[in-house]
Tab-separated table of C-alpha atoms in Angstrom:
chain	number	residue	atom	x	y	z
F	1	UNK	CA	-30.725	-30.941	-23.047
F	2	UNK	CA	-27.582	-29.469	-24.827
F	3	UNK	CA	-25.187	-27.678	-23.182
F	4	UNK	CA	-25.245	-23.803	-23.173
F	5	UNK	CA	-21.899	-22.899	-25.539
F	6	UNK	CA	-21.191	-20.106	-23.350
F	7	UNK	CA	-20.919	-21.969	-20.721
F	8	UNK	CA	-18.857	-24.808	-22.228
F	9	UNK	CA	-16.617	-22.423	-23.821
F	10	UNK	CA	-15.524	-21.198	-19.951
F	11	UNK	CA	-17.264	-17.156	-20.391
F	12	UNK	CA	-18.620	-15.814	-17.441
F	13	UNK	CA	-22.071	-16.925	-16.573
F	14	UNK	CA	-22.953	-13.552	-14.792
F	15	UNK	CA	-21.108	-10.396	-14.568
F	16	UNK	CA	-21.903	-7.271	-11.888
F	17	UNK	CA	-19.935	-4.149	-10.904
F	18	UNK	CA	-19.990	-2.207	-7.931
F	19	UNK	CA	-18.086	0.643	-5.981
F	20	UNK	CA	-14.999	-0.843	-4.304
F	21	UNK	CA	-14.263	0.502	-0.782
F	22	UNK	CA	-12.578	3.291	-0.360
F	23	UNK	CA	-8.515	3.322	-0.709
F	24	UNK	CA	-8.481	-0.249	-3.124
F	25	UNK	CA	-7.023	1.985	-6.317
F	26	UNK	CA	-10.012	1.520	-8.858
F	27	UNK	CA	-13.102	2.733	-9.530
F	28	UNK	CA	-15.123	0.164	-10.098
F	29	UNK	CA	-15.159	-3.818	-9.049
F	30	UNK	CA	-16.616	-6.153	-11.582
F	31	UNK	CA	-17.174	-9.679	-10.223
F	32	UNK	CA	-17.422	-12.123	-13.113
F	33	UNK	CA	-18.813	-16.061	-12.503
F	34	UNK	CA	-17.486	-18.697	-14.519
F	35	UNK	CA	-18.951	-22.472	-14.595
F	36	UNK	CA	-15.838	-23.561	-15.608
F	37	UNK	CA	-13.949	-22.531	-12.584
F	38	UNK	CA	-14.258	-24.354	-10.010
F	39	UNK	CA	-12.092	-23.468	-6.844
F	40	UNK	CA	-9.811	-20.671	-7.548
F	41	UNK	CA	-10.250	-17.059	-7.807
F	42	UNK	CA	-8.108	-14.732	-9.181
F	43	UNK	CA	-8.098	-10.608	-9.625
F	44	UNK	CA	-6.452	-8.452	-11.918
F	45	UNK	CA	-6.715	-4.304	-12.886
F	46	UNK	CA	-8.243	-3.441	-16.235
F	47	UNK	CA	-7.600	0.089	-16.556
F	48	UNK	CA	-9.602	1.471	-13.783
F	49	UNK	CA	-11.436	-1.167	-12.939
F	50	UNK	CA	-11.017	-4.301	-10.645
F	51	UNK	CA	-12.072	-7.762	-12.322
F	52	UNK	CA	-12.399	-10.241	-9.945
F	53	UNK	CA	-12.909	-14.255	-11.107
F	54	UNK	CA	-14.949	-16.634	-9.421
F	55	UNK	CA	-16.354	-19.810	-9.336
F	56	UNK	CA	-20.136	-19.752	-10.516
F	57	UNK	CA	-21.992	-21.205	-7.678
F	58	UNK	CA	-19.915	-19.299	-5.293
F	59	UNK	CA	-22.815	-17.692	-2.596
F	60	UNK	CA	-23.080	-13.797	-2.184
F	61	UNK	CA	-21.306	-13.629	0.797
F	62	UNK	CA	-18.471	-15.823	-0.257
F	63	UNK	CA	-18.244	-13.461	-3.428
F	64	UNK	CA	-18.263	-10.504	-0.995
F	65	UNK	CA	-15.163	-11.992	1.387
F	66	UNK	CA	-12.975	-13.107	-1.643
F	67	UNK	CA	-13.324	-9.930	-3.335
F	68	UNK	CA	-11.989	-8.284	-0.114
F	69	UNK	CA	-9.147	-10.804	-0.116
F	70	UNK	CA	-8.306	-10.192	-3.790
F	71	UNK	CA	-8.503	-6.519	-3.283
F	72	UNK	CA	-5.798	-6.454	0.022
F	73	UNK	CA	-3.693	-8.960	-2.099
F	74	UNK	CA	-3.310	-6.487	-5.288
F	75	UNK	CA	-2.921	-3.622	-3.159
F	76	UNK	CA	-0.225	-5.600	-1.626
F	77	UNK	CA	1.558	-6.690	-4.613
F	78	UNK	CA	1.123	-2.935	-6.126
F	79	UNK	CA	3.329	-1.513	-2.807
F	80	UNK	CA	5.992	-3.852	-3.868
F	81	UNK	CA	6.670	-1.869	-6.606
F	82	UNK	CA	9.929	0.435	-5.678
F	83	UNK	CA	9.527	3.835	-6.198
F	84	UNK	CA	12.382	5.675	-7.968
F	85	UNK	CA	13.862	8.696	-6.836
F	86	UNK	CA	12.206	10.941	-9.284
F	87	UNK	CA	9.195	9.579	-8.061
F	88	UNK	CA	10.413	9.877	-4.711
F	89	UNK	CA	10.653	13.576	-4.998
F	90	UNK	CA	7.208	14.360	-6.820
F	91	UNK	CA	5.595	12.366	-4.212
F	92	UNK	CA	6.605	14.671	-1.749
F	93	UNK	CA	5.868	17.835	-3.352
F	94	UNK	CA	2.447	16.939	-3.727
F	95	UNK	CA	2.765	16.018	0.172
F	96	UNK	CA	4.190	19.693	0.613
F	97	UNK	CA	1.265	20.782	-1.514
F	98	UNK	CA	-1.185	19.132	0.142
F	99	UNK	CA	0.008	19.295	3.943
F	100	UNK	CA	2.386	21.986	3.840
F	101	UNK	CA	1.127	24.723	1.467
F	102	UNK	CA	3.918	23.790	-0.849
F	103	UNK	CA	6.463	25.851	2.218
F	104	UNK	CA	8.905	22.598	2.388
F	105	UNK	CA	10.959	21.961	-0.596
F	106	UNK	CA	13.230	19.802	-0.742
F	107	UNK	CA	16.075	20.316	-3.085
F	108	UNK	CA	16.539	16.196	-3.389
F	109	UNK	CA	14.696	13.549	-2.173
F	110	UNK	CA	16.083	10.340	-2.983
F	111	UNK	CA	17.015	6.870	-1.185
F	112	UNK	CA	19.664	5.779	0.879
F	113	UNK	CA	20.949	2.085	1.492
F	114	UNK	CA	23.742	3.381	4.558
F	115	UNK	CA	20.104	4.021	7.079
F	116	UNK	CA	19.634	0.780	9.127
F	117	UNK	CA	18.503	2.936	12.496
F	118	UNK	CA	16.458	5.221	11.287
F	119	UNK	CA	13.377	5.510	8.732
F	120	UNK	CA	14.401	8.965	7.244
F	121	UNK	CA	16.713	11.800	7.282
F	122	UNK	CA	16.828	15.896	6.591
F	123	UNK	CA	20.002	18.514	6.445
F	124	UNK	CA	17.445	21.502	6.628
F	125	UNK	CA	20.782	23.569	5.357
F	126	UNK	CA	21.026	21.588	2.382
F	127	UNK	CA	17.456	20.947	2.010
F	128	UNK	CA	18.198	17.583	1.309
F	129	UNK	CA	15.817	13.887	2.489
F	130	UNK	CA	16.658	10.810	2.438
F	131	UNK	CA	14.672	7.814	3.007
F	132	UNK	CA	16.197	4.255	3.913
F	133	UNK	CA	15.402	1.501	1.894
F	134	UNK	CA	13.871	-0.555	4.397
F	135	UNK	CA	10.872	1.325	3.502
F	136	UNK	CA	10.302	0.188	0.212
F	137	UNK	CA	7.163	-2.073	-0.573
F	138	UNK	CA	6.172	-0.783	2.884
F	139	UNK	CA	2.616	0.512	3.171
F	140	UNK	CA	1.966	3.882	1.023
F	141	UNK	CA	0.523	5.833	4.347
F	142	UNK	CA	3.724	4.389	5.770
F	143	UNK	CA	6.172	6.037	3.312
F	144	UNK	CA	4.100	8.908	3.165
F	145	UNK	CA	3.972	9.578	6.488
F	146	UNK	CA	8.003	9.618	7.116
F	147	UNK	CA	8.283	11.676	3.751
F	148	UNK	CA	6.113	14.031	5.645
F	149	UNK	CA	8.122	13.838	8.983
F	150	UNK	CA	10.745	14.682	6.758
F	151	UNK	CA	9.141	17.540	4.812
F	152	UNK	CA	8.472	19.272	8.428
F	153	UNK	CA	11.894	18.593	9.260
F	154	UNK	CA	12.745	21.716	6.931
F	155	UNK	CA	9.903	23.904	8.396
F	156	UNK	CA	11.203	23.279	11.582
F	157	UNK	CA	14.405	21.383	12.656
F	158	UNK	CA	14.101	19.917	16.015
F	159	UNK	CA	11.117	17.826	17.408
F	160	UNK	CA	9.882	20.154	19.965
F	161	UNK	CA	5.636	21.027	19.815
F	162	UNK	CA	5.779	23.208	16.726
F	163	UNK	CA	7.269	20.574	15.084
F	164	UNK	CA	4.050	17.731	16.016
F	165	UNK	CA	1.331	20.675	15.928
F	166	UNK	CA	2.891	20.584	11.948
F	167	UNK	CA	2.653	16.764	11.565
F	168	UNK	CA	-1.014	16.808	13.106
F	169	UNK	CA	-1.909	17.474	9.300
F	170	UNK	CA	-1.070	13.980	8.100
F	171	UNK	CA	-4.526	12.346	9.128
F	172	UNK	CA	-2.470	9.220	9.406
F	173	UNK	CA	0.580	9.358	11.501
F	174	UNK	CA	-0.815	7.557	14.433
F	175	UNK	CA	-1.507	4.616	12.289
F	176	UNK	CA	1.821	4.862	10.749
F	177	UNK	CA	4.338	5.464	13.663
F	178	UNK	CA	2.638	2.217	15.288
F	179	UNK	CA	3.392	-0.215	11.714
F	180	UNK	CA	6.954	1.556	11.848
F	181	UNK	CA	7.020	0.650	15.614
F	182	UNK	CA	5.543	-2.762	15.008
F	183	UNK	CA	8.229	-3.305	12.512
F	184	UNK	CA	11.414	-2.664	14.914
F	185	UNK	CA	9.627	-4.634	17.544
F	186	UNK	CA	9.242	-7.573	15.645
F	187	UNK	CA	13.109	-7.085	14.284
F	188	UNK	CA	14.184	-7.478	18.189
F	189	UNK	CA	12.555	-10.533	18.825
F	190	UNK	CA	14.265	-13.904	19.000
F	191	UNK	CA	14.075	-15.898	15.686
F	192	UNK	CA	13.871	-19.369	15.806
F	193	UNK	CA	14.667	-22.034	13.737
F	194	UNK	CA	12.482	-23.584	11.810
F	195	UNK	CA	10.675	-26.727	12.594
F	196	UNK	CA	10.900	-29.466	10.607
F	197	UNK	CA	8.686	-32.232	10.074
F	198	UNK	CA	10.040	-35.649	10.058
């Protein structure tokens, strides 16, 4: 029996899209089988949807585990990328927008290499943030969640209750102070040397 040329030529042998779970940055997943392939598996974005390669006789709920893998590793690789300062500062409008009713406004919002004890920083006088580069290619809700610290900073200056009633508004600052926490912890504790093997 010959061999199907689609096949032998390395095209997918079947093709389906689905909804990706919420917070993976595309629209749409499309999971595409090749008979060619016979271990690896490999994503990429194609506009705004996820295409995810795997091997052909891959089972259902293999598919369904390696697309989660491939998801967390693009979103990973995506928070690498360093956000400018300009970028820095629209990002936090909208968070002003969104959290704030657009009442903080920063007059800059840019970041700062000279912060190696704390996350963030407001003059209220000034209106000015900064953010310490620590926190780049750190989690988005991360980021977002000290911009917003930072945004209620200039609302109101100390951190007495009016100050955390504000920040109750950022659904995720629970989540974020403990990676932020996480992070220092793990800073403070011993490291050792590596082991080699002989």
């Amino acid at each position: 029996m010959p061999a199907d040329p689609l096949h032998r030529a390395g095209n997918p042998q079947r093709s389906t899209t689905s909804q990706p779970p919420s917070g993976s940055g595309a629209s749409a997943i499309e999971v595409r089988r090749s008979a060619r392939r016979r271990r690896t598996v490999s994503a990429y974005r194609e506009g705004d949807r996820t295409v995810v390669l795997i091997p052909a006789r891959m089972s259902e709920a293999e598919e369904q585990r390696w697309v989660s893998v491939m998801l967390d590793k693009l979103a990973a690789q995506e928070n690498k990328r360093v956000l400018g300062d300009t970028e820095l500062s629209e990002r936090a409008a909208r968070l002003s927008d969104l959290y704030f009713d657009g009442r903080a406004r920063p007059t800059s919002v840019r970041w700062v290499t000279n912060q190696n004890t704390r996350w963030g920083s407001c003059t209220p006088a000034e209106g000015s943030i900064r953010l310490s580069h620590r926190l780049q290619g750190m989690p988005e809700y991360v980021v977002d969640y000290v911009l917003v610290h930072e945004l209620a900073h200039l609302l109101v200056p100390g951190h007495g209750p009016d100050f955390w009633r504000l920040l109750e508004a950022y659904p995720r600052t629970e989540r974020a102070r403990g990676y932020l926490e996480g992070v220092v912890a793990a800073d403070r504790l011993p490291h050792l040397p590596a082991i080699r093997d002989e």
